[in-house]
Amino acid sequence: MSQLDKAPLGKNSDNPNHYSPELLFPISRKPNRILLGITGNDLPFFGIDIWNAFELSWLNKKGKPQIALAEFQIPADSPNMIESKSFKLYLNSLNNARFEDESELRELLIKDLSVVAGSKITTRIQATEAVAKKGMQEMGGVLLDRLDIEVDPSKPADPNLLGVNESFGPIEQCLVSHLLKSNCPVTGQPDWASVQIRYQGRPILEEGLLRYLIGFRQLGEFHEHCVETIFTDIKRQCKPEKLSVYARYTRRGGLDINPFRTDHNSPWPDNIRHARQ
């Protein structure tokens, strides 16, 4: 029996009516990393998974419902991810819980989620008005989707499609595609994303990279695993001196997940929504 057999994902679930931290379900990062050739604690990258929750609600001490948006940052070196449906059910379990103020709620969220992730997470709760002022912004970079290529979208992602132009010296470049799609490994439901690849090194061959990314359409894997696969494949095949990979996935169940992986001292990306989110 795999660990996912015990997860609520893909099963009928009652809507919780009381605070239930036991609903949170961890998924170990280790098995997928072993498949990528990553063993031990010496990771070839560091980063975060940025989660946004759009359906956070609780009660104040007078019983009046409160609403807000929440951002969670889970370190990439945490032992576990948190299964998304269990995360949603856990947040729903707070709907009838009373708190003195947002600070009390925030401390509870940090405590519960850190226990399951196995590492200290950070979070902030924001009023909808504050988030609305940030607006929307698409990823910057050279758009790969402009390329008029012929591709078989039924073929899986092939790392051998990745390569560099050996005739040129190192450059700094940022490449973007909105055509990343993968599938939930349990339900088979599609997960849509935009991906941004920043690197320093010999120029990556754009047509091969776009074909590679389109190959994820048939893959059944979690968001975090997809980004780590992209990172490790580019690192091995193209050997850039520096590399960062950032994907923003569309929302499902009131949550979106946006993994970021880098191998150098790169600032964390801004958590700004895209039009599709």
PDB file of C-alpha atoms in Angstrom:
ATOM      1  CA  MET A   1       0.000   0.000   0.000  1.00  0.00           C
ATOM      2  CA  SER A   2       1.390   3.406  -0.976  1.00  0.00           C
ATOM      3  CA  GLN A   3       1.146   6.376   1.347  1.00  0.00           C
ATOM      4  CA  LEU A   4      -1.405   7.976  -1.012  1.00  0.00           C
ATOM      5  CA  ASP A   5      -3.836   5.106  -0.401  1.00  0.00           C
ATOM      6  CA  LYS A   6      -4.468   6.631   3.017  1.00  0.00           C
ATOM      7  CA  ALA A   7      -4.864  10.203   1.766  1.00  0.00           C
ATOM      8  CA  PRO A   8      -8.301  11.845   1.353  1.00  0.00           C
ATOM      9  CA  LEU A   9      -7.479  12.694  -2.266  1.00  0.00           C
ATOM     10  CA  GLY A  10      -9.918  11.036  -4.669  1.00  0.00           C
ATOM     11  CA  LYS A  11     -12.275   9.931  -1.872  1.00  0.00           C
ATOM     12  CA  ASN A  12     -15.612  11.276  -0.685  1.00  0.00           C
ATOM     13  CA  SER A  13     -15.098  13.462   2.366  1.00  0.00           C
ATOM     14  CA  ASP A  14     -17.515  15.062   4.781  1.00  0.00           C
ATOM     15  CA  ASN A  15     -17.173  18.783   5.347  1.00  0.00           C
ATOM     16  CA  PRO A  16     -15.620  19.097   8.832  1.00  0.00           C
ATOM     17  CA  ASN A  17     -17.648  21.138  11.330  1.00  0.00           C
ATOM     18  CA  HIS A  18     -15.015  21.470  14.043  1.00  0.00           C
ATOM     19  CA  TYR A  19     -11.293  22.185  14.255  1.00  0.00           C
ATOM     20  CA  SER A  20      -9.506  19.032  13.052  1.00  0.00           C
ATOM     21  CA  PRO A  21      -5.699  19.267  12.640  1.00  0.00           C
ATOM     22  CA  GLU A  22      -5.561  15.476  12.266  1.00  0.00           C
ATOM     23  CA  LEU A  23      -6.992  15.926   8.751  1.00  0.00           C
ATOM     24  CA  LEU A  24      -3.623  17.183   7.492  1.00  0.00           C
ATOM     25  CA  PHE A  25      -1.849  14.459   5.505  1.00  0.00           C
ATOM     26  CA  PRO A  26       1.919  14.464   4.856  1.00  0.00           C
ATOM     27  CA  ILE A  27       3.520  13.185   1.667  1.00  0.00           C
ATOM     28  CA  SER A  28       7.222  12.424   1.864  1.00  0.00           C
ATOM     29  CA  ARG A  29       9.397  14.223  -0.681  1.00  0.00           C
ATOM     30  CA  LYS A  30      12.021  11.478  -0.525  1.00  0.00           C
ATOM     31  CA  PRO A  31      10.633   8.820  -2.942  1.00  0.00           C
ATOM     32  CA  ASN A  32      10.351  11.187  -5.899  1.00  0.00           C
ATOM     33  CA  ARG A  33      13.768  12.661  -5.204  1.00  0.00           C
ATOM     34  CA  ILE A  34      15.299   9.186  -5.206  1.00  0.00           C
ATOM     35  CA  LEU A  35      13.823   8.700  -8.685  1.00  0.00           C
ATOM     36  CA  LEU A  36      15.608  11.905  -9.710  1.00  0.00           C
ATOM     37  CA  GLY A  37      18.892  10.570  -8.352  1.00  0.00           C
ATOM     38  CA  ILE A  38      18.796  12.807  -5.291  1.00  0.00           C
ATOM     39  CA  THR A  39      19.770  10.908  -2.150  1.00  0.00           C
ATOM     40  CA  GLY A  40      20.596  12.007   1.367  1.00  0.00           C
ATOM     41  CA  ASN A  41      20.072  15.513   2.679  1.00  0.00           C
ATOM     42  CA  ASP A  42      22.456  17.259   0.256  1.00  0.00           C
ATOM     43  CA  LEU A  43      19.914  18.734  -2.164  1.00  0.00           C
ATOM     44  CA  PRO A  44      21.013  20.262  -5.500  1.00  0.00           C
ATOM     45  CA  PHE A  45      18.595  23.127  -4.913  1.00  0.00           C
ATOM     46  CA  PHE A  46      16.803  25.093  -2.256  1.00  0.00           C
ATOM     47  CA  GLY A  47      13.567  27.038  -2.380  1.00  0.00           C
ATOM     48  CA  ILE A  48       9.973  27.185  -1.223  1.00  0.00           C
ATOM     49  CA  ASP A  49       6.460  26.099  -2.104  1.00  0.00           C
ATOM     50  CA  ILE A  50       4.167  29.126  -2.001  1.00  0.00           C
ATOM     51  CA  TRP A  51       0.544  28.221  -1.258  1.00  0.00           C
ATOM     52  CA  ASN A  52      -2.315  30.700  -1.504  1.00  0.00           C
ATOM     53  CA  ALA A  53      -5.601  29.975   0.255  1.00  0.00           C
ATOM     54  CA  PHE A  54      -8.635  31.848  -1.037  1.00  0.00           C
ATOM     55  CA  GLU A  55     -11.285  30.286   1.222  1.00  0.00           C
ATOM     56  CA  LEU A  56     -10.025  31.022   4.729  1.00  0.00           C
ATOM     57  CA  SER A  57     -12.784  31.772   7.246  1.00  0.00           C
ATOM     58  CA  TRP A  58     -13.181  31.644  11.023  1.00  0.00           C
ATOM     59  CA  LEU A  59     -15.268  33.197  13.809  1.00  0.00           C
ATOM     60  CA  ASN A  60     -14.334  36.048  16.119  1.00  0.00           C
ATOM     61  CA  LYS A  61     -15.109  35.807  19.829  1.00  0.00           C
ATOM     62  CA  LYS A  62     -18.629  37.170  19.204  1.00  0.00           C
ATOM     63  CA  GLY A  63     -19.335  34.439  16.670  1.00  0.00           C
ATOM     64  CA  LYS A  64     -19.167  36.748  13.646  1.00  0.00           C
ATOM     65  CA  PRO A  65     -17.602  35.094  10.567  1.00  0.00           C
ATOM     66  CA  GLN A  66     -14.315  36.523   9.326  1.00  0.00           C
ATOM     67  CA  ILE A  67     -12.707  36.029   5.919  1.00  0.00           C
ATOM     68  CA  ALA A  68      -9.221  36.627   4.565  1.00  0.00           C
ATOM     69  CA  LEU A  69      -6.626  35.288   2.159  1.00  0.00           C
ATOM     70  CA  ALA A  70      -3.603  33.416   3.440  1.00  0.00           C
ATOM     71  CA  GLU A  71      -0.134  32.813   2.042  1.00  0.00           C
ATOM     72  CA  PHE A  72       1.916  29.851   3.241  1.00  0.00           C
ATOM     73  CA  GLN A  73       5.603  29.220   2.509  1.00  0.00           C
ATOM     74  CA  ILE A  74       6.799  25.646   2.969  1.00  0.00           C
ATOM     75  CA  PRO A  75      10.593  25.170   2.717  1.00  0.00           C
ATOM     76  CA  ALA A  76      11.769  22.884  -0.084  1.00  0.00           C
ATOM     77  CA  ASP A  77      14.029  21.081   2.387  1.00  0.00           C
ATOM     78  CA  SER A  78      11.115  20.102   4.631  1.00  0.00           C
ATOM     79  CA  PRO A  79      10.753  16.296   4.807  1.00  0.00           C
ATOM     80  CA  ASN A  80       7.112  16.411   3.732  1.00  0.00           C
ATOM     81  CA  MET A  81       4.729  18.155   1.401  1.00  0.00           C
ATOM     82  CA  ILE A  82       1.112  18.524   2.523  1.00  0.00           C
ATOM     83  CA  GLU A  83      -1.526  16.783   0.425  1.00  0.00           C
ATOM     84  CA  SER A  84      -3.751  19.494  -1.025  1.00  0.00           C
ATOM     85  CA  LYS A  85      -7.201  18.046  -0.294  1.00  0.00           C
ATOM     86  CA  SER A  86      -6.228  17.424   3.328  1.00  0.00           C
ATOM     87  CA  PHE A  87      -5.021  21.036   3.462  1.00  0.00           C
ATOM     88  CA  LYS A  88      -8.396  22.241   2.152  1.00  0.00           C
ATOM     89  CA  LEU A  89     -10.346  20.087   4.635  1.00  0.00           C
ATOM     90  CA  TYR A  90      -8.158  21.329   7.483  1.00  0.00           C
ATOM     91  CA  LEU A  91      -8.799  24.960   6.556  1.00  0.00           C
ATOM     92  CA  ASN A  92     -12.529  24.226   6.321  1.00  0.00           C
ATOM     93  CA  SER A  93     -12.386  22.795   9.842  1.00  0.00           C
ATOM     94  CA  LEU A  94     -11.572  26.304  11.075  1.00  0.00           C
ATOM     95  CA  ASN A  95     -14.841  27.761   9.776  1.00  0.00           C
ATOM     96  CA  ASN A  96     -16.602  27.379  13.131  1.00  0.00           C
ATOM     97  CA  ALA A  97     -13.587  27.887  15.392  1.00  0.00           C
ATOM     98  CA  ARG A  98     -13.399  31.101  17.450  1.00  0.00           C
ATOM     99  CA  PHE A  99     -10.247  33.168  17.744  1.00  0.00           C
ATOM    100  CA  GLU A 100      -9.361  36.292  19.675  1.00  0.00           C
ATOM    101  CA  ASP A 101      -7.731  37.839  16.624  1.00  0.00           C
ATOM    102  CA  GLU A 102      -5.818  37.033  13.418  1.00  0.00           C
ATOM    103  CA  SER A 103      -2.594  36.645  15.373  1.00  0.00           C
ATOM    104  CA  GLU A 104      -4.010  33.734  17.362  1.00  0.00           C
ATOM    105  CA  LEU A 105      -5.204  32.068  14.155  1.00  0.00           C
ATOM    106  CA  ARG A 106      -1.856  32.621  12.464  1.00  0.00           C
ATOM    107  CA  GLU A 107       0.075  31.006  15.311  1.00  0.00           C
ATOM    108  CA  LEU A 108      -2.214  27.971  15.198  1.00  0.00           C
ATOM    109  CA  LEU A 109      -1.734  27.614  11.432  1.00  0.00           C
ATOM    110  CA  ILE A 110       2.038  27.796  11.783  1.00  0.00           C
ATOM    111  CA  LYS A 111       2.042  25.199  14.564  1.00  0.00           C
ATOM    112  CA  ASP A 112      -0.211  22.671  12.834  1.00  0.00           C
ATOM    113  CA  LEU A 113       1.322  22.947   9.367  1.00  0.00           C
ATOM    114  CA  SER A 114       4.907  22.918  10.652  1.00  0.00           C
ATOM    115  CA  VAL A 115       4.262  19.633  12.477  1.00  0.00           C
ATOM    116  CA  VAL A 116       3.017  17.952   9.305  1.00  0.00           C
ATOM    117  CA  ALA A 117       5.668  19.444   6.988  1.00  0.00           C
ATOM    118  CA  GLY A 118       8.392  18.523   9.474  1.00  0.00           C
ATOM    119  CA  SER A 119       9.872  22.016   9.209  1.00  0.00           C
ATOM    120  CA  LYS A 120       8.933  25.548  10.242  1.00  0.00           C
ATOM    121  CA  ILE A 121       6.559  27.132   7.738  1.00  0.00           C
ATOM    122  CA  THR A 122       5.697  30.807   7.521  1.00  0.00           C
ATOM    123  CA  THR A 123       2.329  32.352   6.831  1.00  0.00           C
ATOM    124  CA  ARG A 124       0.594  35.675   6.605  1.00  0.00           C
ATOM    125  CA  ILE A 125      -3.101  36.477   6.631  1.00  0.00           C
ATOM    126  CA  GLN A 126      -4.209  39.366   4.453  1.00  0.00           C
ATOM    127  CA  ALA A 127      -7.448  41.222   3.898  1.00  0.00           C
ATOM    128  CA  THR A 128      -8.876  40.823   0.414  1.00  0.00           C
ATOM    129  CA  GLU A 129      -8.569  44.580  -0.139  1.00  0.00           C
ATOM    130  CA  ALA A 130      -4.807  44.452   0.470  1.00  0.00           C
ATOM    131  CA  VAL A 131      -4.322  41.608  -2.004  1.00  0.00           C
ATOM    132  CA  ALA A 132      -6.514  43.314  -4.610  1.00  0.00           C
ATOM    133  CA  LYS A 133      -4.196  46.342  -4.598  1.00  0.00           C
ATOM    134  CA  LYS A 134      -1.328  44.160  -5.817  1.00  0.00           C
ATOM    135  CA  GLY A 135      -3.201  43.446  -9.030  1.00  0.00           C
ATOM    136  CA  MET A 136      -2.111  40.752 -11.477  1.00  0.00           C
ATOM    137  CA  GLN A 137       1.125  40.314 -13.344  1.00  0.00           C
ATOM    138  CA  GLU A 138       2.342  37.736 -15.834  1.00  0.00           C
ATOM    139  CA  MET A 139       5.801  36.195 -15.639  1.00  0.00           C
ATOM    140  CA  GLY A 140       8.481  38.182 -17.424  1.00  0.00           C
ATOM    141  CA  GLY A 141      10.899  36.589 -19.872  1.00  0.00           C
ATOM    142  CA  VAL A 142      11.309  35.369 -23.448  1.00  0.00           C
ATOM    143  CA  LEU A 143       8.072  33.583 -24.370  1.00  0.00           C
ATOM    144  CA  LEU A 144       8.740  30.072 -25.671  1.00  0.00           C
ATOM    145  CA  ASP A 145       5.116  29.733 -26.788  1.00  0.00           C
ATOM    146  CA  ARG A 146       5.829  32.037 -29.738  1.00  0.00           C
ATOM    147  CA  LEU A 147       7.711  29.210 -31.479  1.00  0.00           C
ATOM    148  CA  ASP A 148       5.810  27.609 -34.362  1.00  0.00           C
ATOM    149  CA  ILE A 149       6.887  24.030 -33.703  1.00  0.00           C
ATOM    150  CA  GLU A 150       5.487  20.656 -34.647  1.00  0.00           C
ATOM    151  CA  VAL A 151       5.149  18.429 -31.618  1.00  0.00           C
ATOM    152  CA  ASP A 152       3.488  15.181 -30.567  1.00  0.00           C
ATOM    153  CA  PRO A 153       1.741  16.112 -27.289  1.00  0.00           C
ATOM    154  CA  SER A 154       1.134  12.439 -26.491  1.00  0.00           C
ATOM    155  CA  LYS A 155       4.845  11.757 -25.991  1.00  0.00           C
ATOM    156  CA  PRO A 156       6.192  11.994 -22.426  1.00  0.00           C
ATOM    157  CA  ALA A 157       8.784  14.573 -21.434  1.00  0.00           C
ATOM    158  CA  ASP A 158      12.184  13.473 -22.753  1.00  0.00           C
ATOM    159  CA  PRO A 159      15.257  15.052 -21.122  1.00  0.00           C
ATOM    160  CA  ASN A 160      17.226  14.253 -24.281  1.00  0.00           C
ATOM    161  CA  LEU A 161      15.333  17.084 -25.981  1.00  0.00           C
ATOM    162  CA  LEU A 162      17.245  19.516 -23.788  1.00  0.00           C
ATOM    163  CA  GLY A 163      20.478  20.978 -25.069  1.00  0.00           C
ATOM    164  CA  VAL A 164      22.550  24.125 -25.501  1.00  0.00           C
ATOM    165  CA  ASN A 165      24.141  26.040 -28.356  1.00  0.00           C
ATOM    166  CA  GLU A 166      27.816  25.169 -28.017  1.00  0.00           C
ATOM    167  CA  SER A 167      28.788  27.956 -30.429  1.00  0.00           C
ATOM    168  CA  PHE A 168      28.003  30.687 -27.908  1.00  0.00           C
ATOM    169  CA  GLY A 169      29.484  31.576 -24.560  1.00  0.00           C
ATOM    170  CA  PRO A 170      27.514  31.896 -21.321  1.00  0.00           C
ATOM    171  CA  ILE A 171      24.553  34.286 -21.210  1.00  0.00           C
ATOM    172  CA  GLU A 172      21.938  35.248 -18.648  1.00  0.00           C
ATOM    173  CA  GLN A 173      18.417  34.564 -19.838  1.00  0.00           C
ATOM    174  CA  CYS A 174      14.871  34.127 -18.568  1.00  0.00           C
ATOM    175  CA  LEU A 175      12.494  31.846 -20.505  1.00  0.00           C
ATOM    176  CA  VAL A 176       8.743  31.524 -19.926  1.00  0.00           C
ATOM    177  CA  SER A 177       5.999  29.166 -21.074  1.00  0.00           C
ATOM    178  CA  HIS A 178       2.298  29.066 -20.227  1.00  0.00           C
ATOM    179  CA  LEU A 179       1.893  25.585 -21.735  1.00  0.00           C
ATOM    180  CA  LEU A 180       2.910  23.504 -18.729  1.00  0.00           C
ATOM    181  CA  LYS A 181       0.255  20.953 -17.819  1.00  0.00           C
ATOM    182  CA  SER A 182       0.462  17.853 -15.665  1.00  0.00           C
ATOM    183  CA  ASN A 183      -2.138  15.633 -14.020  1.00  0.00           C
ATOM    184  CA  CYS A 184      -3.003  14.719 -10.458  1.00  0.00           C
ATOM    185  CA  PRO A 185      -1.378  11.315  -9.797  1.00  0.00           C
ATOM    186  CA  VAL A 186      -4.495  10.097  -7.963  1.00  0.00           C
ATOM    187  CA  THR A 187      -7.546  11.620  -9.661  1.00  0.00           C
ATOM    188  CA  GLY A 188      -6.080  12.276 -13.103  1.00  0.00           C
ATOM    189  CA  GLN A 189      -7.493  15.813 -13.071  1.00  0.00           C
ATOM    190  CA  PRO A 190      -5.449  18.343 -15.082  1.00  0.00           C
ATOM    191  CA  ASP A 191      -3.162  20.848 -13.386  1.00  0.00           C
ATOM    192  CA  TRP A 192      -2.321  23.946 -15.445  1.00  0.00           C
ATOM    193  CA  ALA A 193       0.676  26.196 -14.907  1.00  0.00           C
ATOM    194  CA  SER A 194       3.054  28.815 -16.213  1.00  0.00           C
ATOM    195  CA  VAL A 195       6.763  28.178 -15.738  1.00  0.00           C
ATOM    196  CA  GLN A 196       9.707  30.569 -15.629  1.00  0.00           C
ATOM    197  CA  ILE A 197      13.286  29.366 -16.118  1.00  0.00           C
ATOM    198  CA  ARG A 198      16.156  31.731 -15.273  1.00  0.00           C
ATOM    199  CA  TYR A 199      19.697  30.601 -15.946  1.00  0.00           C
ATOM    200  CA  GLN A 200      23.277  31.620 -16.563  1.00  0.00           C
ATOM    201  CA  GLY A 201      25.167  29.448 -19.024  1.00  0.00           C
ATOM    202  CA  ARG A 202      25.335  28.532 -22.693  1.00  0.00           C
ATOM    203  CA  PRO A 203      22.058  29.355 -24.504  1.00  0.00           C
ATOM    204  CA  ILE A 204      19.441  26.667 -24.004  1.00  0.00           C
ATOM    205  CA  LEU A 205      17.915  25.479 -27.282  1.00  0.00           C
ATOM    206  CA  GLU A 206      14.408  26.900 -27.098  1.00  0.00           C
ATOM    207  CA  GLU A 207      12.542  24.491 -29.384  1.00  0.00           C
ATOM    208  CA  GLY A 208      13.842  21.462 -27.504  1.00  0.00           C
ATOM    209  CA  LEU A 209      12.940  23.042 -24.169  1.00  0.00           C
ATOM    210  CA  LEU A 210       9.392  23.802 -25.309  1.00  0.00           C
ATOM    211  CA  ARG A 211       8.898  20.251 -26.604  1.00  0.00           C
ATOM    212  CA  TYR A 212      10.220  18.938 -23.300  1.00  0.00           C
ATOM    213  CA  LEU A 213       7.791  21.061 -21.271  1.00  0.00           C
ATOM    214  CA  ILE A 214       4.823  20.047 -23.444  1.00  0.00           C
ATOM    215  CA  GLY A 215       5.723  16.422 -22.657  1.00  0.00           C
ATOM    216  CA  PHE A 216       4.513  16.942 -19.082  1.00  0.00           C
ATOM    217  CA  ARG A 217       0.912  16.881 -20.393  1.00  0.00           C
ATOM    218  CA  GLN A 218       0.833  13.112 -19.932  1.00  0.00           C
ATOM    219  CA  LEU A 219       2.609  13.007 -16.568  1.00  0.00           C
ATOM    220  CA  GLY A 220       0.709  12.154 -13.390  1.00  0.00           C
ATOM    221  CA  GLU A 221       2.667  13.937 -10.676  1.00  0.00           C
ATOM    222  CA  PHE A 222       2.388  16.592  -7.984  1.00  0.00           C
ATOM    223  CA  HIS A 223       3.286  20.215  -8.707  1.00  0.00           C
ATOM    224  CA  GLU A 224       6.373  20.180  -6.499  1.00  0.00           C
ATOM    225  CA  HIS A 225       7.704  17.020  -8.133  1.00  0.00           C
ATOM    226  CA  CYS A 226       7.204  18.446 -11.629  1.00  0.00           C
ATOM    227  CA  VAL A 227       9.261  21.538 -10.836  1.00  0.00           C
ATOM    228  CA  GLU A 228      12.043  19.475  -9.261  1.00  0.00           C
ATOM    229  CA  THR A 229      12.080  17.196 -12.316  1.00  0.00           C
ATOM    230  CA  ILE A 230      12.371  20.203 -14.649  1.00  0.00           C
ATOM    231  CA  PHE A 231      15.156  21.654 -12.510  1.00  0.00           C
ATOM    232  CA  THR A 232      17.229  18.450 -12.326  1.00  0.00           C
ATOM    233  CA  ASP A 233      16.777  17.603 -16.022  1.00  0.00           C
ATOM    234  CA  ILE A 234      17.889  21.080 -17.171  1.00  0.00           C
ATOM    235  CA  LYS A 235      20.801  21.038 -14.725  1.00  0.00           C
ATOM    236  CA  ARG A 236      22.038  17.671 -15.975  1.00  0.00           C
ATOM    237  CA  GLN A 237      21.461  18.161 -19.685  1.00  0.00           C
ATOM    238  CA  CYS A 238      22.331  21.859 -20.093  1.00  0.00           C
ATOM    239  CA  LYS A 239      24.769  22.311 -17.198  1.00  0.00           C
ATOM    240  CA  PRO A 240      23.991  25.988 -16.475  1.00  0.00           C
ATOM    241  CA  GLU A 241      26.191  27.782 -13.973  1.00  0.00           C
ATOM    242  CA  LYS A 242      23.076  29.106 -12.231  1.00  0.00           C
ATOM    243  CA  LEU A 243      19.469  27.934 -12.485  1.00  0.00           C
ATOM    244  CA  SER A 244      16.073  28.850 -11.034  1.00  0.00           C
ATOM    245  CA  VAL A 245      12.727  27.253 -11.923  1.00  0.00           C
ATOM    246  CA  TYR A 246       9.417  28.758 -10.781  1.00  0.00           C
ATOM    247  CA  ALA A 247       5.931  27.515 -11.641  1.00  0.00           C
ATOM    248  CA  ARG A 248       2.582  29.061 -10.825  1.00  0.00           C
ATOM    249  CA  TYR A 249      -0.293  26.612 -10.957  1.00  0.00           C
ATOM    250  CA  THR A 250      -3.949  27.476 -11.336  1.00  0.00           C
ATOM    251  CA  ARG A 251      -6.216  27.199  -8.339  1.00  0.00           C
ATOM    252  CA  ARG A 252      -8.096  24.042  -7.350  1.00  0.00           C
ATOM    253  CA  GLY A 253     -10.228  23.664  -4.243  1.00  0.00           C
ATOM    254  CA  GLY A 254      -9.504  27.229  -3.160  1.00  0.00           C
ATOM    255  CA  LEU A 255      -5.734  26.640  -3.140  1.00  0.00           C
ATOM    256  CA  ASP A 256      -2.920  27.252  -5.573  1.00  0.00           C
ATOM    257  CA  ILE A 257       0.611  25.864  -5.229  1.00  0.00           C
ATOM    258  CA  ASN A 258       3.629  27.645  -6.669  1.00  0.00           C
ATOM    259  CA  PRO A 259       6.973  25.821  -6.276  1.00  0.00           C
ATOM    260  CA  PHE A 260      10.311  27.622  -6.651  1.00  0.00           C
ATOM    261  CA  ARG A 261      13.717  25.912  -6.851  1.00  0.00           C
ATOM    262  CA  THR A 262      17.130  27.542  -7.280  1.00  0.00           C
ATOM    263  CA  ASP A 263      20.793  26.625  -6.837  1.00  0.00           C
ATOM    264  CA  HIS A 264      22.148  30.081  -6.010  1.00  0.00           C
ATOM    265  CA  ASN A 265      21.431  33.090  -3.857  1.00  0.00           C
ATOM    266  CA  SER A 266      18.353  34.173  -5.782  1.00  0.00           C
ATOM    267  CA  PRO A 267      15.597  36.198  -4.116  1.00  0.00           C
ATOM    268  CA  TRP A 268      12.293  34.450  -3.522  1.00  0.00           C
ATOM    269  CA  PRO A 269       9.827  35.323  -6.298  1.00  0.00           C
ATOM    270  CA  ASP A 270       7.037  37.812  -5.746  1.00  0.00           C
ATOM    271  CA  ASN A 271       3.766  36.102  -4.931  1.00  0.00           C
ATOM    272  CA  ILE A 272       1.648  37.967  -7.474  1.00  0.00           C
ATOM    273  CA  ARG A 273      -1.324  36.304  -9.139  1.00  0.00           C
ATOM    274  CA  HIS A 274      -1.506  35.660 -12.856  1.00  0.00           C
ATOM    275  CA  ALA A 275      -4.608  36.112 -14.994  1.00  0.00           C
ATOM    276  CA  ARG A 276      -5.377  32.378 -14.976  1.00  0.00           C
ATOM    277  CA  GLN A 277      -5.149  32.173 -11.208  1.00  0.00           C
TER     278      GLN A 277
END
